[in-house]
Amino acid sequence: MSWWPTVILIVAVLALLVAIHDLSQKRHAILRNFPIVGHFRYMLERVGPELRQYIVADNDEELPFSRDNRRWVYASAKGANAYFGFGTDNRMDETGYPFFHHAAFPIDGDADEPIPSLKILGEWRDRADAFQPTSIINISAMSFGSLSSAAIEALNRGAGLASCMHNTGEGGISAHHRHGGDLVFQIGTGYFGARNGDGRFSIDTMLASMEGTPTRAIELKLSQGAKPGLGGLLPGSKVTREIANARGVPVGVTVRSPARHKEFGDIKGLVNFVERIADAAGVPVGIKSAVGDPHFWSELANEMRQQDKGPDFITVDGGEGGTGAAPLLFADHVSLPFYDAFEVVHRAFHAVGLTGHVTFIGSGKLGFPAPAALALAAGADMINVGREAMLAVGCIQAQKCHTGHCPTGVATQNARLVRGLDPTDKSVRTARYIGALRHDLRALAHAMGHDHPAKITPDQITIR
């Protein structure tokens, strides 16, 4: 039995070498955060298809994103083979299943060409810094605080590499938003990054936050799809110095986002507030909202038509959109899902002849080719991707965002877990994912006889 100590020593040395390798490599956040044991996750993932075939779920059962969805994002982000073999395993006879009509004579073009917006953002109101977005796919609002510093940096660097825009979320512009990506500065009901000492909106603070940053537009957040009609609360324990600096609040003090804005209380006030911000900043200004009361949108469209002013863009957030934390009732049952919501908004603006002036942006589980194409055909001009971009930087859909214990370091402020996420490596993955989504949309458009996916029309789609 004298050989047992030798075996144990060899195993211990091998385990130590594996642990050192895991801790020093930057490709896999799970292995950096959970050396040695993290390998079991990848072993199970590798044999997963065989296990699921017999005893667990199929490729399209898991929610919010199926295994096929996640596999496509992961493969695209890694630059690996994102094709699927043997044909579809979807139930094509299910109600609501979409079919795109390919053309008899498709366009034989380069699907990797850039896909700019077909509209000039801010042109209608003649904003000083109106511009044509270079990408119809952009990164949705996710704030520093909800996501980690490394995740925000990875997304921002990735936006720069992909030549797209990165929405800051309502937590203000942090140092991690300053790595090359163009910004959309989101201002929520807490006016973080744009508030005075009393918590009221401040033009001067807003402009100071924007100074020296590539802020291309400002988005006024009215609500979000996952929890409309509710405010938010950031416990003092999570208000670190970095987060406090970005938001303009005291360190360690609990801060609240009210359920509604204090600067206006009706549609006329909203329109005037948008113009006030635009006049001061010079950039296009839009609004983001979930859709509940349909009359609000008709009244807003009529007010904008009568005054000949108002938001340059409208981001419609579907009820299936993501959040770091929300009451189950609101996440499941409050606000319309995207396609129903978008129809309400687009119809209201079409009725007053403003659809050509306003840029419409869709968000809420649209970060895959088919849903994005359906949204564009419905009238969206651009698509924002949120959780799908999180998948690209390493999210494994653990659904622990609300606990502060995200195992991959994406949605946590735990320094030990954040260490596992290397922003330089993940920025490349972000850019690859966005590029792959644009590629597939362009390829689909070519197959349907168009040179741009926003030219796909509803009559070219069959919904079973």
Short mmCIF file of C-alpha atoms in Angstrom, two decimals, residues 85-337:
data_model
loop_
_atom_site.label_atom_id
_atom_site.label_comp_id
_atom_site.label_asym_id
_atom_site.label_seq_id
_atom_site.Cartn_x
_atom_site.Cartn_y
_atom_site.Cartn_z
CA GLY A 85 -27.32 19.83 -38.47
CA PHE A 86 -29.97 17.33 -39.59
CA GLY A 87 -32.70 19.93 -40.13
CA THR A 88 -35.02 21.81 -37.80
CA ASP A 89 -36.30 20.27 -34.59
CA ASN A 90 -38.89 23.02 -34.13
CA ARG A 91 -42.63 22.34 -34.20
CA MET A 92 -43.42 24.19 -37.42
CA ASP A 93 -47.13 23.40 -37.07
CA GLU A 94 -47.49 25.42 -33.85
CA THR A 95 -49.74 28.48 -33.83
CA GLY A 96 -47.73 31.67 -34.21
CA TYR A 97 -44.81 30.04 -36.02
CA PRO A 98 -43.39 32.48 -38.63
CA PHE A 99 -42.33 31.67 -42.18
CA PHE A 100 -40.42 34.16 -44.35
CA HIS A 101 -41.13 34.11 -48.08
CA HIS A 102 -37.90 33.74 -50.03
CA ALA A 103 -37.74 35.35 -53.46
CA ALA A 104 -37.56 33.37 -56.67
CA PHE A 105 -34.59 35.55 -57.63
CA PRO A 106 -32.71 36.45 -54.43
CA ILE A 107 -29.95 39.04 -54.23
CA ASP A 108 -26.47 37.59 -54.50
CA GLY A 109 -24.74 40.10 -52.22
CA ASP A 110 -22.31 40.38 -49.32
CA ALA A 111 -24.17 39.70 -46.07
CA ASP A 112 -21.29 41.10 -44.02
CA GLU A 113 -21.77 44.67 -45.21
CA PRO A 114 -22.74 47.21 -42.50
CA ILE A 115 -26.46 47.73 -41.92
CA PRO A 116 -27.09 51.39 -41.07
CA SER A 117 -30.47 52.77 -40.09
CA LEU A 118 -32.54 53.97 -43.01
CA LYS A 119 -33.52 57.08 -41.02
CA ILE A 120 -31.54 60.07 -39.78
CA LEU A 121 -31.92 60.27 -36.01
CA GLY A 122 -32.98 63.81 -35.11
CA GLU A 123 -33.59 64.97 -38.69
CA TRP A 124 -37.27 65.79 -38.17
CA ARG A 125 -36.56 68.30 -35.41
CA ASP A 126 -33.33 69.46 -37.06
CA ARG A 127 -31.20 68.63 -34.01
CA ALA A 128 -27.72 70.12 -34.09
CA ASP A 129 -26.11 66.67 -33.82
CA ALA A 130 -28.56 64.64 -35.90
CA PHE A 131 -26.91 61.55 -37.37
CA GLN A 132 -27.51 58.29 -39.22
CA PRO A 133 -26.83 55.32 -36.89
CA THR A 134 -24.27 52.99 -38.45
CA SER A 135 -25.94 49.86 -37.07
CA ILE A 136 -29.56 48.77 -36.77
CA ILE A 137 -28.48 46.46 -33.92
CA ASN A 138 -27.46 48.23 -30.70
CA ILE A 139 -26.95 47.35 -27.04
CA SER A 140 -29.95 47.92 -24.80
CA ALA A 141 -30.15 49.78 -21.48
CA MET A 142 -28.38 47.90 -18.67
CA SER A 143 -26.87 50.08 -15.97
CA PHE A 144 -23.65 49.87 -14.02
CA GLY A 145 -24.92 48.55 -10.72
CA SER A 146 -27.24 46.04 -12.30
CA LEU A 147 -24.26 44.73 -14.28
CA SER A 148 -20.69 44.54 -13.09
CA SER A 149 -17.91 46.93 -14.03
CA ALA A 150 -16.27 44.25 -16.19
CA ALA A 151 -19.53 43.47 -18.01
CA ILE A 152 -20.19 47.15 -18.76
CA GLU A 153 -16.64 47.62 -20.01
CA ALA A 154 -16.90 44.50 -22.19
CA LEU A 155 -20.17 45.71 -23.71
CA ASN A 156 -18.81 49.19 -24.34
CA ARG A 157 -15.60 47.93 -25.92
CA GLY A 158 -17.68 45.51 -27.98
CA ALA A 159 -19.94 48.32 -29.15
CA GLY A 160 -16.86 50.17 -30.33
CA LEU A 161 -15.58 47.14 -32.21
CA ALA A 162 -19.00 46.53 -33.78
CA SER A 163 -19.62 50.23 -34.58
CA CYS A 164 -22.92 50.23 -32.72
CA MET A 165 -24.37 52.21 -29.81
CA HIS A 166 -24.35 51.28 -26.13
CA ASN A 167 -27.24 52.46 -23.92
CA THR A 168 -26.00 53.35 -20.43
CA GLY A 169 -29.13 52.33 -18.57
CA GLU A 170 -30.52 54.68 -15.92
CA GLY A 171 -27.48 54.43 -13.63
CA GLY A 172 -25.55 57.25 -15.27
CA ILE A 173 -22.32 57.34 -17.28
CA SER A 174 -19.53 55.56 -15.40
CA ALA A 175 -15.83 55.19 -16.12
CA HIS A 176 -16.65 51.77 -17.56
CA HIS A 177 -18.73 53.37 -20.30
CA ARG A 178 -15.68 55.19 -21.66
CA HIS A 179 -13.92 52.49 -23.68
CA GLY A 180 -14.72 53.42 -27.25
CA GLY A 181 -18.41 52.67 -27.73
CA ASP A 182 -20.86 55.40 -28.75
CA LEU A 183 -23.36 56.07 -25.97
CA VAL A 184 -27.07 56.61 -25.56
CA PHE A 185 -27.38 58.34 -22.18
CA GLN A 186 -30.53 57.06 -20.49
CA ILE A 187 -32.20 59.28 -17.91
CA GLY A 188 -34.73 57.60 -15.65
CA THR A 189 -37.03 58.82 -12.91
CA GLY A 190 -34.14 59.04 -10.44
CA TYR A 191 -32.27 61.37 -12.83
CA PHE A 192 -29.02 59.59 -11.99
CA GLY A 193 -26.09 61.38 -13.58
CA ALA A 194 -28.38 64.34 -14.25
CA ARG A 195 -29.58 65.45 -10.81
CA ASN A 196 -28.84 68.11 -8.25
CA GLY A 197 -28.35 67.62 -4.53
CA ASP A 198 -32.11 67.46 -3.96
CA GLY A 199 -32.60 64.69 -6.50
CA ARG A 200 -34.26 66.95 -9.08
CA PHE A 201 -33.26 67.07 -12.73
CA SER A 202 -30.34 69.37 -13.55
CA ILE A 203 -29.34 70.41 -17.08
CA ASP A 204 -25.89 71.41 -15.84
CA THR A 205 -25.25 68.03 -14.22
CA MET A 206 -26.47 66.24 -17.35
CA LEU A 207 -24.10 68.20 -19.56
CA ALA A 208 -21.23 67.63 -17.13
CA SER A 209 -21.86 63.87 -17.27
CA MET A 210 -21.81 63.96 -21.07
CA GLU A 211 -18.65 66.04 -21.33
CA GLY A 212 -15.80 64.15 -22.97
CA THR A 213 -17.98 61.15 -23.87
CA PRO A 214 -19.23 60.01 -27.29
CA THR A 215 -22.88 60.51 -26.29
CA ARG A 216 -24.87 60.42 -29.52
CA ALA A 217 -28.40 60.51 -28.09
CA ILE A 218 -30.38 60.78 -24.86
CA GLU A 219 -33.19 58.42 -23.91
CA LEU A 220 -35.81 59.44 -21.36
CA LYS A 221 -37.02 56.30 -19.63
CA LEU A 222 -40.72 56.27 -18.77
CA SER A 223 -40.95 52.56 -17.96
CA GLN A 224 -39.59 49.15 -18.89
CA GLY A 225 -41.37 46.03 -20.02
CA ALA A 226 -40.42 43.79 -17.10
CA LYS A 227 -41.80 46.05 -14.35
CA PRO A 228 -43.74 49.05 -15.67
CA GLY A 229 -45.45 51.32 -13.17
CA LEU A 230 -42.91 50.53 -10.47
CA GLY A 231 -39.93 52.45 -9.22
CA GLY A 232 -36.71 50.90 -8.07
CA LEU A 233 -34.56 50.70 -4.97
CA LEU A 234 -30.78 50.36 -4.76
CA PRO A 235 -29.79 49.37 -1.20
CA GLY A 236 -27.07 51.43 0.41
CA SER A 237 -24.90 48.32 0.72
CA LYS A 238 -24.63 48.26 -3.07
CA VAL A 239 -23.91 51.97 -3.50
CA THR A 240 -20.14 51.78 -3.84
CA ARG A 241 -18.02 54.86 -4.50
CA GLU A 242 -17.92 54.07 -8.23
CA ILE A 243 -21.68 53.65 -8.45
CA ALA A 244 -22.25 56.75 -6.32
CA ASN A 245 -20.01 58.84 -8.57
CA ALA A 246 -21.82 57.71 -11.71
CA ARG A 247 -25.26 58.33 -10.24
CA GLY A 248 -24.51 61.49 -8.30
CA VAL A 249 -25.63 60.11 -4.93
CA PRO A 250 -23.93 59.65 -1.53
CA VAL A 251 -21.86 56.52 -0.93
CA GLY A 252 -23.61 53.83 1.11
CA VAL A 253 -27.02 55.52 1.13
CA THR A 254 -30.10 53.75 -0.25
CA VAL A 255 -31.40 55.49 -3.37
CA ARG A 256 -34.86 55.22 -4.89
CA SER A 257 -36.15 55.62 -8.42
CA PRO A 258 -39.77 56.84 -8.22
CA ALA A 259 -42.52 55.23 -10.26
CA ARG A 260 -42.91 58.40 -12.36
CA HIS A 261 -41.05 61.54 -13.35
CA LYS A 262 -41.24 64.66 -11.17
CA GLU A 263 -40.40 67.08 -13.99
CA PHE A 264 -43.66 66.57 -15.88
CA GLY A 265 -47.09 65.14 -15.23
CA ASP A 266 -48.85 65.11 -18.59
CA ILE A 267 -48.18 64.63 -22.29
CA LYS A 268 -47.64 68.31 -23.02
CA GLY A 269 -45.11 68.45 -20.20
CA LEU A 270 -43.34 65.35 -21.55
CA VAL A 271 -43.01 66.87 -25.02
CA ASN A 272 -41.72 70.15 -23.60
CA PHE A 273 -39.24 68.33 -21.35
CA VAL A 274 -37.87 66.41 -24.34
CA GLU A 275 -37.39 69.69 -26.21
CA ARG A 276 -35.74 71.30 -23.19
CA ILE A 277 -33.16 68.51 -23.04
CA ALA A 278 -32.60 68.53 -26.80
CA ASP A 279 -32.09 72.29 -26.90
CA ALA A 280 -29.45 72.06 -24.18
CA ALA A 281 -27.61 68.96 -25.42
CA GLY A 282 -28.03 69.27 -29.18
CA VAL A 283 -28.33 65.51 -29.63
CA PRO A 284 -31.46 63.55 -30.57
CA VAL A 285 -33.71 62.81 -27.60
CA GLY A 286 -36.17 59.94 -27.39
CA ILE A 287 -38.29 58.03 -24.91
CA LYS A 288 -38.40 54.41 -23.79
CA SER A 289 -41.58 52.83 -22.53
CA ALA A 290 -43.54 49.67 -22.09
CA VAL A 291 -47.08 49.76 -23.48
CA GLY A 292 -50.17 49.64 -21.30
CA ASP A 293 -52.81 52.32 -21.88
CA PRO A 294 -53.22 52.63 -25.68
CA HIS A 295 -54.83 56.07 -25.39
CA PHE A 296 -51.54 57.54 -24.15
CA TRP A 297 -49.90 56.78 -27.48
CA SER A 298 -52.70 58.27 -29.55
CA GLU A 299 -52.64 61.41 -27.41
CA LEU A 300 -48.84 61.64 -27.62
CA ALA A 301 -48.89 61.27 -31.41
CA ASN A 302 -51.60 63.94 -31.74
CA GLU A 303 -49.72 66.32 -29.43
CA MET A 304 -46.52 65.87 -31.42
CA ARG A 305 -48.38 66.44 -34.68
CA GLN A 306 -50.05 69.60 -33.37
CA GLN A 307 -46.90 71.08 -31.83
CA ASP A 308 -44.60 69.74 -34.54
CA LYS A 309 -42.10 68.70 -31.89
CA GLY A 310 -41.35 65.90 -29.48
CA PRO A 311 -39.21 62.75 -29.22
CA ASP A 312 -36.88 61.91 -32.09
CA PHE A 313 -37.13 58.21 -31.35
CA ILE A 314 -39.31 55.83 -29.37
CA THR A 315 -38.03 52.61 -27.85
CA VAL A 316 -40.89 50.16 -27.37
CA ASP A 317 -40.00 47.63 -24.66
CA GLY A 318 -41.99 44.42 -24.68
CA GLY A 319 -43.35 42.82 -21.54
CA GLU A 320 -41.01 39.87 -22.13
CA GLY A 321 -37.99 42.16 -21.67
CA GLY A 322 -35.37 41.55 -19.01
CA THR A 323 -34.62 43.03 -15.60
CA GLY A 324 -32.26 42.43 -12.73
CA ALA A 325 -35.17 41.98 -10.31
CA ALA A 326 -38.95 42.39 -10.47
CA PRO A 327 -42.09 41.17 -8.67
CA LEU A 328 -43.42 38.06 -10.41
CA LEU A 329 -46.84 39.65 -10.98
CA PHE A 330 -45.33 42.55 -12.92
CA ALA A 331 -42.80 40.47 -14.83
CA ASP A 332 -45.49 37.99 -15.90
CA HIS A 333 -48.64 40.05 -16.38
CA VAL A 334 -48.12 43.82 -16.62
CA SER A 335 -47.49 45.50 -20.03
CA LEU A 336 -48.08 44.10 -23.48
CA PRO A 337 -45.63 41.73 -25.16
#
